[in-house]
PDB file of C-alpha atoms in Angstrom:
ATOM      1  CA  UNK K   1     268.024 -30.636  -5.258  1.00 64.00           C
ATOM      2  CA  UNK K   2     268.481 -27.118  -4.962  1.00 77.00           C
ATOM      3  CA  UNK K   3     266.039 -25.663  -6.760  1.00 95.00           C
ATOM      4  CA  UNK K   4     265.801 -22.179  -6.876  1.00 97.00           C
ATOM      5  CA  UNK K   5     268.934 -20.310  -4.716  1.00 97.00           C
ATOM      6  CA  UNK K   6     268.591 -16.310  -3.429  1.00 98.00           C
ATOM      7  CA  UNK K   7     271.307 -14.410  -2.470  1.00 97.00           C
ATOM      8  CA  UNK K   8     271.625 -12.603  -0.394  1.00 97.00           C
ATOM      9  CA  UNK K   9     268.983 -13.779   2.032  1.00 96.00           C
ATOM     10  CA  UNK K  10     268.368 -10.752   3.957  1.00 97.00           C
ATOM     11  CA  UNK K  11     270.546  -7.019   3.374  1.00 96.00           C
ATOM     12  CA  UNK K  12     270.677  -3.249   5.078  1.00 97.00           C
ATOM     13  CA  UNK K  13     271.289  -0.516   2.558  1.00 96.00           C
ATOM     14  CA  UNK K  14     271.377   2.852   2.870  1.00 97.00           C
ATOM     15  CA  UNK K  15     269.346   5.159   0.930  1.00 97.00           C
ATOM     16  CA  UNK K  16     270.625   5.808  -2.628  1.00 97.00           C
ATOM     17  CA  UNK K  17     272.938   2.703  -2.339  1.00 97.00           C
ATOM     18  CA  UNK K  18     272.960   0.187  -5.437  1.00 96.00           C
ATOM     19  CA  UNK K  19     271.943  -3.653  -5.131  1.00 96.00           C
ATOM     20  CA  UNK K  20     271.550  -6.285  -7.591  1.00 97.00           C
ATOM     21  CA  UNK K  21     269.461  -9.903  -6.049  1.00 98.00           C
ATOM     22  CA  UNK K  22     270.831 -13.007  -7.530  1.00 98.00           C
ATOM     23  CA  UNK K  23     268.714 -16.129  -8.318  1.00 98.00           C
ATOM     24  CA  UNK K  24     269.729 -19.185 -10.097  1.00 98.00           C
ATOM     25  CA  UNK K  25     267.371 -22.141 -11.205  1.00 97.00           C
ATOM     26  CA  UNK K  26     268.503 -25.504 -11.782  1.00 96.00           C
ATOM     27  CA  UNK K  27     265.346 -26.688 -12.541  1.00 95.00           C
ATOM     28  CA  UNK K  28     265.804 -26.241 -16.450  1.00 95.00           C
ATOM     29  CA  UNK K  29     263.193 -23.394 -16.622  1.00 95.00           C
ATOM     30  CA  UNK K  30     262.513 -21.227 -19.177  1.00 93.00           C
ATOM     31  CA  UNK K  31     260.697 -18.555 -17.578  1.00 93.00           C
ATOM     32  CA  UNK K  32     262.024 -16.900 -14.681  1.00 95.00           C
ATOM     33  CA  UNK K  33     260.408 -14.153 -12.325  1.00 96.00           C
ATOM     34  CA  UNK K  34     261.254 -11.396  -9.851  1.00 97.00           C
ATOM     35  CA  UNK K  35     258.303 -10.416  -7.114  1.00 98.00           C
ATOM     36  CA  UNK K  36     258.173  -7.846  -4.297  1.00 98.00           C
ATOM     37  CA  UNK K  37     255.773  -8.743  -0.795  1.00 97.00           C
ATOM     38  CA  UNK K  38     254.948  -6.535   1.662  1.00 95.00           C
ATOM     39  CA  UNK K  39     252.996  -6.947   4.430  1.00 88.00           C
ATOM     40  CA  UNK K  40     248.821  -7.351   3.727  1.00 82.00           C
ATOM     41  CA  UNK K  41     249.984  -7.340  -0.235  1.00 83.00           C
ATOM     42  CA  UNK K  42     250.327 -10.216  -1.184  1.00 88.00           C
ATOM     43  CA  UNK K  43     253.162 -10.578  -3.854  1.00 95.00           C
ATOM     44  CA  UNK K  44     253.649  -8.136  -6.878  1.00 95.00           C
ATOM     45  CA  UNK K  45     255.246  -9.046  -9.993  1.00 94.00           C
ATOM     46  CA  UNK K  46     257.959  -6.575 -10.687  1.00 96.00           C
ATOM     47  CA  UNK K  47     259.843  -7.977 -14.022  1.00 95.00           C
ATOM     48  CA  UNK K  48     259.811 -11.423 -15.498  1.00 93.00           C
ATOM     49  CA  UNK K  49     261.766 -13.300 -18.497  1.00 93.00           C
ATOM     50  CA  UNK K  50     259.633 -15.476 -20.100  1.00 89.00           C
ATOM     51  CA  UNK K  51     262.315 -17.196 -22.157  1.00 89.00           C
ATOM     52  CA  UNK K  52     266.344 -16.690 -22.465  1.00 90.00           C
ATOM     53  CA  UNK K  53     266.964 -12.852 -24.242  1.00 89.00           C
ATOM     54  CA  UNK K  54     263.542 -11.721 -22.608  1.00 91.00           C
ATOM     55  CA  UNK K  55     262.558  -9.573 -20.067  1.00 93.00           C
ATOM     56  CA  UNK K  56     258.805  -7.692 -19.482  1.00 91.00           C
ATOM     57  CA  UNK K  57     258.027  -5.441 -16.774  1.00 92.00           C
ATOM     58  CA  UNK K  58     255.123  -6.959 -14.421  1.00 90.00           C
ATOM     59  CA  UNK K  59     253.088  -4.891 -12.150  1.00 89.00           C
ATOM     60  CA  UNK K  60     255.861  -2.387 -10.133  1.00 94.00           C
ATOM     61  CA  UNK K  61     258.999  -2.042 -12.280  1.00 96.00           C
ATOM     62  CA  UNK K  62     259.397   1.124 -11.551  1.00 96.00           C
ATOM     63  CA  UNK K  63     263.346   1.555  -9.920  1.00 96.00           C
ATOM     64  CA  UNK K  64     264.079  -1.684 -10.849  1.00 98.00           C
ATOM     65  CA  UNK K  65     266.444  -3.765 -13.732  1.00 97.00           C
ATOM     66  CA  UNK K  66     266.486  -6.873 -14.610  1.00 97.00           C
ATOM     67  CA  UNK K  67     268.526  -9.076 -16.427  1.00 97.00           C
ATOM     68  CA  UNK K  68     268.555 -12.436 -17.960  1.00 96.00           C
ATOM     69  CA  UNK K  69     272.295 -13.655 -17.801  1.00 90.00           C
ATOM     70  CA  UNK K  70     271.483 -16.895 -18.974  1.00 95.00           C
ATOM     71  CA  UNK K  71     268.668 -19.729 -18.962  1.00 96.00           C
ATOM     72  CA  UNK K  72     269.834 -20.124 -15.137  1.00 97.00           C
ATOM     73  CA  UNK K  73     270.190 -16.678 -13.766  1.00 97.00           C
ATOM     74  CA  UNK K  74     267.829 -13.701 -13.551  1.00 98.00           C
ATOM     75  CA  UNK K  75     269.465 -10.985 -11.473  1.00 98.00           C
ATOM     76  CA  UNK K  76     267.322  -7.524  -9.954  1.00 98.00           C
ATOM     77  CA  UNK K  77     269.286  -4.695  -9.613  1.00 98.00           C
ATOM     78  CA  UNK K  78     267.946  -1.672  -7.886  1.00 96.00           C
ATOM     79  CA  UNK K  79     270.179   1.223  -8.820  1.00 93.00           C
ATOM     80  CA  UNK K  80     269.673   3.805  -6.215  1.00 96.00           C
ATOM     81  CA  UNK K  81     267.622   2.227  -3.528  1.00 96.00           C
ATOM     82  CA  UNK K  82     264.620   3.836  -1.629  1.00 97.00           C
ATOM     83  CA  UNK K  83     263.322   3.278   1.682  1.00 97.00           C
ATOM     84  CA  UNK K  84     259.697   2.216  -0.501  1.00 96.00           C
ATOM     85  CA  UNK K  85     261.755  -0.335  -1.709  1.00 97.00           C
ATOM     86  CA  UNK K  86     262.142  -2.111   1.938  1.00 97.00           C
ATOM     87  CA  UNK K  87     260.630  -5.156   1.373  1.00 97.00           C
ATOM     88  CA  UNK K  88     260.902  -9.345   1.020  1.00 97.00           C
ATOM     89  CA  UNK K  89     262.017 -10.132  -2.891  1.00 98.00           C
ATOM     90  CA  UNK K  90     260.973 -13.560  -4.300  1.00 98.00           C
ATOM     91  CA  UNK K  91     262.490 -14.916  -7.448  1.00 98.00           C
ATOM     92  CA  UNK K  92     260.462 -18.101  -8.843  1.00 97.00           C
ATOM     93  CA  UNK K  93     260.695 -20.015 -11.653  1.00 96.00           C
ATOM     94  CA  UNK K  94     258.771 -22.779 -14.189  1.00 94.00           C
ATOM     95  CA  UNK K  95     259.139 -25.097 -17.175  1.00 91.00           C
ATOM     96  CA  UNK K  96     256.304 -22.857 -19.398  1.00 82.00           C
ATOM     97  CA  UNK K  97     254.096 -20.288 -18.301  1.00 74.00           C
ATOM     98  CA  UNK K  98     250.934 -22.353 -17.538  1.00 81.00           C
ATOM     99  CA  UNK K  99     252.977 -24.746 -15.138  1.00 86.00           C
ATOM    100  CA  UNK K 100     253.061 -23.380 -11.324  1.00 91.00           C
ATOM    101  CA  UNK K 101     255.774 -21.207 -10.194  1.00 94.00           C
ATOM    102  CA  UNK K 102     258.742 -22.762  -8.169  1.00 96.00           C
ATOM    103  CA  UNK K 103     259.775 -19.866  -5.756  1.00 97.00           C
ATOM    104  CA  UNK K 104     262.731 -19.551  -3.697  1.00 97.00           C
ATOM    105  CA  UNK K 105     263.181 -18.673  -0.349  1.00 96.00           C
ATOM    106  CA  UNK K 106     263.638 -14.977  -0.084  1.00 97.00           C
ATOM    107  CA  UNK K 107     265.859 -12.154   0.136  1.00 97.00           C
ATOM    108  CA  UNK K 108     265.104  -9.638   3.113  1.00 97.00           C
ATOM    109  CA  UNK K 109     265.894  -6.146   2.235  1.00 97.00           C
ATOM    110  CA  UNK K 110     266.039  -2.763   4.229  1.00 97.00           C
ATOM    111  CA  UNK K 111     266.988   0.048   3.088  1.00 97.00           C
ATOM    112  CA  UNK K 112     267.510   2.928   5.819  1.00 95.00           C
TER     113      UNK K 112
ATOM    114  CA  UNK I   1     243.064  -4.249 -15.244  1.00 80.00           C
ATOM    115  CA  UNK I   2     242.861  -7.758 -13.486  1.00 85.00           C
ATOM    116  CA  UNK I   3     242.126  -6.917  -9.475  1.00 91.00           C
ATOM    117  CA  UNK I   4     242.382 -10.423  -7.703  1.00 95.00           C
ATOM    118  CA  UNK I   5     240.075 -10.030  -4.468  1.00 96.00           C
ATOM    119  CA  UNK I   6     240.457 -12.736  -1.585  1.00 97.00           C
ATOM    120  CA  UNK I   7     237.632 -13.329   1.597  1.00 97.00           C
ATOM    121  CA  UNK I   8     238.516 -13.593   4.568  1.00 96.00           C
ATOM    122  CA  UNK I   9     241.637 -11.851   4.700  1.00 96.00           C
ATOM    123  CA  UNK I  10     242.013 -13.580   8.338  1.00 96.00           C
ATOM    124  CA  UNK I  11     240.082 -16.618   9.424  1.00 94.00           C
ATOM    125  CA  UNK I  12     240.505 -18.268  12.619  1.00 95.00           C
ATOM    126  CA  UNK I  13     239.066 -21.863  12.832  1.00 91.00           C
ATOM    127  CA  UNK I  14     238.558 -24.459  15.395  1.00 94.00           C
ATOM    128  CA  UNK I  15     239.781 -28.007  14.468  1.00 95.00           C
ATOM    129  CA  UNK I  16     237.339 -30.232  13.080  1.00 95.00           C
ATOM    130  CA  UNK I  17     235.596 -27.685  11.269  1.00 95.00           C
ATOM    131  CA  UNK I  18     234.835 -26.738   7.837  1.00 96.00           C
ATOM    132  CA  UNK I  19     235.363 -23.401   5.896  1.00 95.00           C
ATOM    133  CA  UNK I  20     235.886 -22.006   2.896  1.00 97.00           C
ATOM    134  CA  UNK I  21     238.445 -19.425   1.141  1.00 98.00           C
ATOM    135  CA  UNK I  22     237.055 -17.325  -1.779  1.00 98.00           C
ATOM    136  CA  UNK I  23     238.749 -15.920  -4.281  1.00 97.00           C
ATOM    137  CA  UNK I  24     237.182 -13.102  -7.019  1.00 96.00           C
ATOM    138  CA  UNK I  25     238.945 -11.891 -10.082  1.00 95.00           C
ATOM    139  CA  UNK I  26     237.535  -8.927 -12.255  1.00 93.00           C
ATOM    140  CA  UNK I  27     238.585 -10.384 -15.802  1.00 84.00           C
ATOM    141  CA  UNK I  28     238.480 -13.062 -17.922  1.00 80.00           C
ATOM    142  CA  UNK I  29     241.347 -15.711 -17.530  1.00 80.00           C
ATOM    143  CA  UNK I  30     241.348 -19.619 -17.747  1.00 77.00           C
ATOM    144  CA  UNK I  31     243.987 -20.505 -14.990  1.00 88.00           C
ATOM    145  CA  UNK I  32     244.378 -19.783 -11.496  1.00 93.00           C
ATOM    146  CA  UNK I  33     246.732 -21.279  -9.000  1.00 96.00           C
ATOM    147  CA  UNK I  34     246.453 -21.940  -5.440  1.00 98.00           C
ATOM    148  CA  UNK I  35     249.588 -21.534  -3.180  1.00 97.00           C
ATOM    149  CA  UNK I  36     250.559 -22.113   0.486  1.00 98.00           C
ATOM    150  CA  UNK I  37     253.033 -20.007   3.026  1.00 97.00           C
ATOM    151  CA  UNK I  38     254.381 -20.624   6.371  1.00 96.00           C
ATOM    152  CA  UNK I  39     255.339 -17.607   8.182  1.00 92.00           C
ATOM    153  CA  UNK I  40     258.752 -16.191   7.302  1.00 91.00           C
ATOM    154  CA  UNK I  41     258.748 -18.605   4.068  1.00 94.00           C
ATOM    155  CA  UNK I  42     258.856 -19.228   0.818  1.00 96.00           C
ATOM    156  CA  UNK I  43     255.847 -20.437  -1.333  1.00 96.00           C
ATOM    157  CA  UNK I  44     254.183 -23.235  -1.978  1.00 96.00           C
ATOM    158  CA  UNK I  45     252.320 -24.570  -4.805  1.00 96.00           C
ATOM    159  CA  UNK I  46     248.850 -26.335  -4.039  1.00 97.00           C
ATOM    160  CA  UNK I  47     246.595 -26.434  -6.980  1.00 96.00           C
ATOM    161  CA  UNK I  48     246.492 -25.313 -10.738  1.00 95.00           C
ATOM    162  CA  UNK I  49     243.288 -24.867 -11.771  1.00 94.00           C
ATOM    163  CA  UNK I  50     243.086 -24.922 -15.839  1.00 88.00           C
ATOM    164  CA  UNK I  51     239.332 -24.749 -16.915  1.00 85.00           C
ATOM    165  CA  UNK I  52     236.096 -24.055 -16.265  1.00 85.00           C
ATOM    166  CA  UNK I  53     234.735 -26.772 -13.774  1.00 86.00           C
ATOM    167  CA  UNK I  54     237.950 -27.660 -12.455  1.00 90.00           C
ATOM    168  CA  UNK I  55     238.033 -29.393  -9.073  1.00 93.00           C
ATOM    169  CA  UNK I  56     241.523 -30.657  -7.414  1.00 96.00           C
ATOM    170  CA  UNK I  57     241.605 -32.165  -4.280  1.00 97.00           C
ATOM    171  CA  UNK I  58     244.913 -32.803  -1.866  1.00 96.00           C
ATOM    172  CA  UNK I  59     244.312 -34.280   2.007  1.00 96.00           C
ATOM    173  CA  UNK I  60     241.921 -31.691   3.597  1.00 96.00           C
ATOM    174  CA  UNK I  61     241.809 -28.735   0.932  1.00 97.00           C
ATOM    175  CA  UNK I  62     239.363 -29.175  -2.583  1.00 98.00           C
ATOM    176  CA  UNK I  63     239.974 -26.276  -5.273  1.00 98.00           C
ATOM    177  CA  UNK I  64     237.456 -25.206  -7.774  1.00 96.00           C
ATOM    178  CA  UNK I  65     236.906 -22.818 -10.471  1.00 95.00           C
ATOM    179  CA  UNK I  66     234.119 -21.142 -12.040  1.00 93.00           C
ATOM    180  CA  UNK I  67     235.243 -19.150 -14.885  1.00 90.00           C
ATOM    181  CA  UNK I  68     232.156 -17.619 -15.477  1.00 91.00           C
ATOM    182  CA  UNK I  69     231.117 -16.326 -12.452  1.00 93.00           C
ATOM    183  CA  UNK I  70     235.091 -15.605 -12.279  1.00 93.00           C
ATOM    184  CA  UNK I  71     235.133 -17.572  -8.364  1.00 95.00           C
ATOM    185  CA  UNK I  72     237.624 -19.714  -7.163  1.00 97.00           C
ATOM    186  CA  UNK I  73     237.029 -21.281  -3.755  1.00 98.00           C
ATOM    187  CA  UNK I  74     239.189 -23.749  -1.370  1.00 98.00           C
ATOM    188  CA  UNK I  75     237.540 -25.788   0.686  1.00 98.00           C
ATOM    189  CA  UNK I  76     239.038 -26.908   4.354  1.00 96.00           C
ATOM    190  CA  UNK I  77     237.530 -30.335   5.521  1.00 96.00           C
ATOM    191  CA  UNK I  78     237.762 -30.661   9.408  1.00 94.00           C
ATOM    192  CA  UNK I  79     240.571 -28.461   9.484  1.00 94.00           C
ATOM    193  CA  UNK I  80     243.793 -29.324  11.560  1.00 95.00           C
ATOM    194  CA  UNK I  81     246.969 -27.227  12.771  1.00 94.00           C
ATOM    195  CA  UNK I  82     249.136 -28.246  10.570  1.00 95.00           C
ATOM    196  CA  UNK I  83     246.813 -26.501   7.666  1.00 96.00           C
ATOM    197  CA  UNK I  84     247.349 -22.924   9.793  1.00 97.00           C
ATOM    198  CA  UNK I  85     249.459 -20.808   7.196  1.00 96.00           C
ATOM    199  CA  UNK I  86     248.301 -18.133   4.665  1.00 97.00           C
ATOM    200  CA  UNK I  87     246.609 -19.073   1.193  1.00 97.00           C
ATOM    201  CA  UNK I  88     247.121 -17.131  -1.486  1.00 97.00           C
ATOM    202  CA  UNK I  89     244.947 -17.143  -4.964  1.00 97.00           C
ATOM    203  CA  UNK I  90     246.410 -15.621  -8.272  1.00 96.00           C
ATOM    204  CA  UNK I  91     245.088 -15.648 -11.397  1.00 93.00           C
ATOM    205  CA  UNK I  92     247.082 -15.390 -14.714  1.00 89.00           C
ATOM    206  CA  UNK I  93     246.744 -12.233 -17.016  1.00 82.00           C
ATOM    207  CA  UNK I  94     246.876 -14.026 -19.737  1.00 71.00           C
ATOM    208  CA  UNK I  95     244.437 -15.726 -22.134  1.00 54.00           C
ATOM    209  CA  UNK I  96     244.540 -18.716 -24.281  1.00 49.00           C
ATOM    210  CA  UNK I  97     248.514 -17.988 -23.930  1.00 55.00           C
ATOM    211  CA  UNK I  98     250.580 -17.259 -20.712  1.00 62.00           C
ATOM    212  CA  UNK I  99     253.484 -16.307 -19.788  1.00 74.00           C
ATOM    213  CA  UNK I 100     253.047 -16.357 -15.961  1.00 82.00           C
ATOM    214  CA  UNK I 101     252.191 -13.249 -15.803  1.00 86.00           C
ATOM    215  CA  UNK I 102     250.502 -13.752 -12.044  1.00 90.00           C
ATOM    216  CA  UNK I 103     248.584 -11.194 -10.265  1.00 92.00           C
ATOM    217  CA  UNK I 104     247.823 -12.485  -6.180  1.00 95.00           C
ATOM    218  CA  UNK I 105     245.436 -11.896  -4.101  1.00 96.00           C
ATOM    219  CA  UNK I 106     246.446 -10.630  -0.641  1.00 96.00           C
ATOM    220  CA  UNK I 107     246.201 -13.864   0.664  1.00 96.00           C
ATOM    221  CA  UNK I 108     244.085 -15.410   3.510  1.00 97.00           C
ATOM    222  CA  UNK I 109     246.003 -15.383   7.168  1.00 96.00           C
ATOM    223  CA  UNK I 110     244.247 -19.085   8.528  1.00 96.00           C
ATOM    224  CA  UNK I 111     244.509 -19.973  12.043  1.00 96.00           C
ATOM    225  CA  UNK I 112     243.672 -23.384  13.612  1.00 96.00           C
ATOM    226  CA  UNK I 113     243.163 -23.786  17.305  1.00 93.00           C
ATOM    227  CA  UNK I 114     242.428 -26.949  19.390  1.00 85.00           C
TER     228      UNK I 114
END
């Protein structure tokens, strides 16, 4: 039972470098999300897809893009990455909004 | 705008004992979700609180919410070290409908020692 699968799980970029995170559910979901943590933050909701053919910024969406490539797959893309952006991505997912969040395991990024 | 606020930020426990995690949001909303992390991690969900009154209860740890005085607490009963991890509240934006849109508190760093 996979779950939810990140990849990469951890990258080094260089400064102005583009990116995009993969996650892929195989849970059935139908609302899938992309947070940011960093350290004494807790976790910040950057973009989310409530349902297949939607996407809605969360909290820090700023240099970020998301998109939904199918009911599995919600990909972040940072276009020209900044060393602000160093941080540990979560994607998570769920059946319907009220039902908890599903997260996966992480992708470590660092961006020089 | 919905601030989720979390006491103690750190709490360091000896076994056996009994403490509790608070958690304060500034605006209305009807659900709030507890989850675990081990360091270096992912997360973990422990309790979805749905209503006013709420109380869930797994092992050692007892949720509740009061929607009116906008308080969430979680409850340790003699505490063990398996239960050392960081807690984190987070409370849905949303009202009546959701979409999951989750705001978290900065989560509560808990420590058990022998």
């Amino acid at each position: 039972n996979a779950g939810v699968t990140q990849t990469p799980k951890f990258q080094v970029l260089k400064t102005g470098q583009s990116m995009t995170l993969q996650c892929a559910q195989d849970m059935n979901h139908n609302s899938m999300y992309w947070y940011r943590q960093d350290p004494g933050m807790g976790l910040r909701l950057i973009y989310y897809s409530a349902s297949e053919g939607t996407t809605d910024k969360g909290e820090v969406p700023n240099g970020y893009n998301v998109s939904r490539l199918n009911k599995r797959e919600f990909s972040l893309r940072l276009e020209s990455a900044a060393p602000s952006q160093t941080s540990v991505y979560f994607c998570a997912s769920t059946r319907q909004g009220i039902q908890p969040q599903h997260f996966g395991d992480g992708t470590r990024l660092s961006i020089l | 705008e919905l601030k989720v606020e979390q006491n103690p930020l750190f709490l360091s426990m000896q076994e056996g004992k009994n403490y509790t995690i608070y958690c304060n949001y500034s605006t209305t909303s009807d659900r709030l979700y507890w989850y675990r992390q081990d360091p270096g991690k992912s997360l973990e969900s422990l309790f979805v609180l749905l209503s006013n009154g709420a109380v869930k209860q797994e092992g050692r740890l007892m949720a509740s919410l009061d929607t009116k005085a906008r308080l969430s607490t979680l409850h340790i009963t003699a505490a063990v070290h398996d239960l050392s991890a960081t807690y984190f509240c987070a409370v849905d934006r949303g009202y009546g409908g959701s979409q999951g849109n989750l705001i978290f508190g900065k989560g509560t760093k808990l420590s058990v020692k022998p």
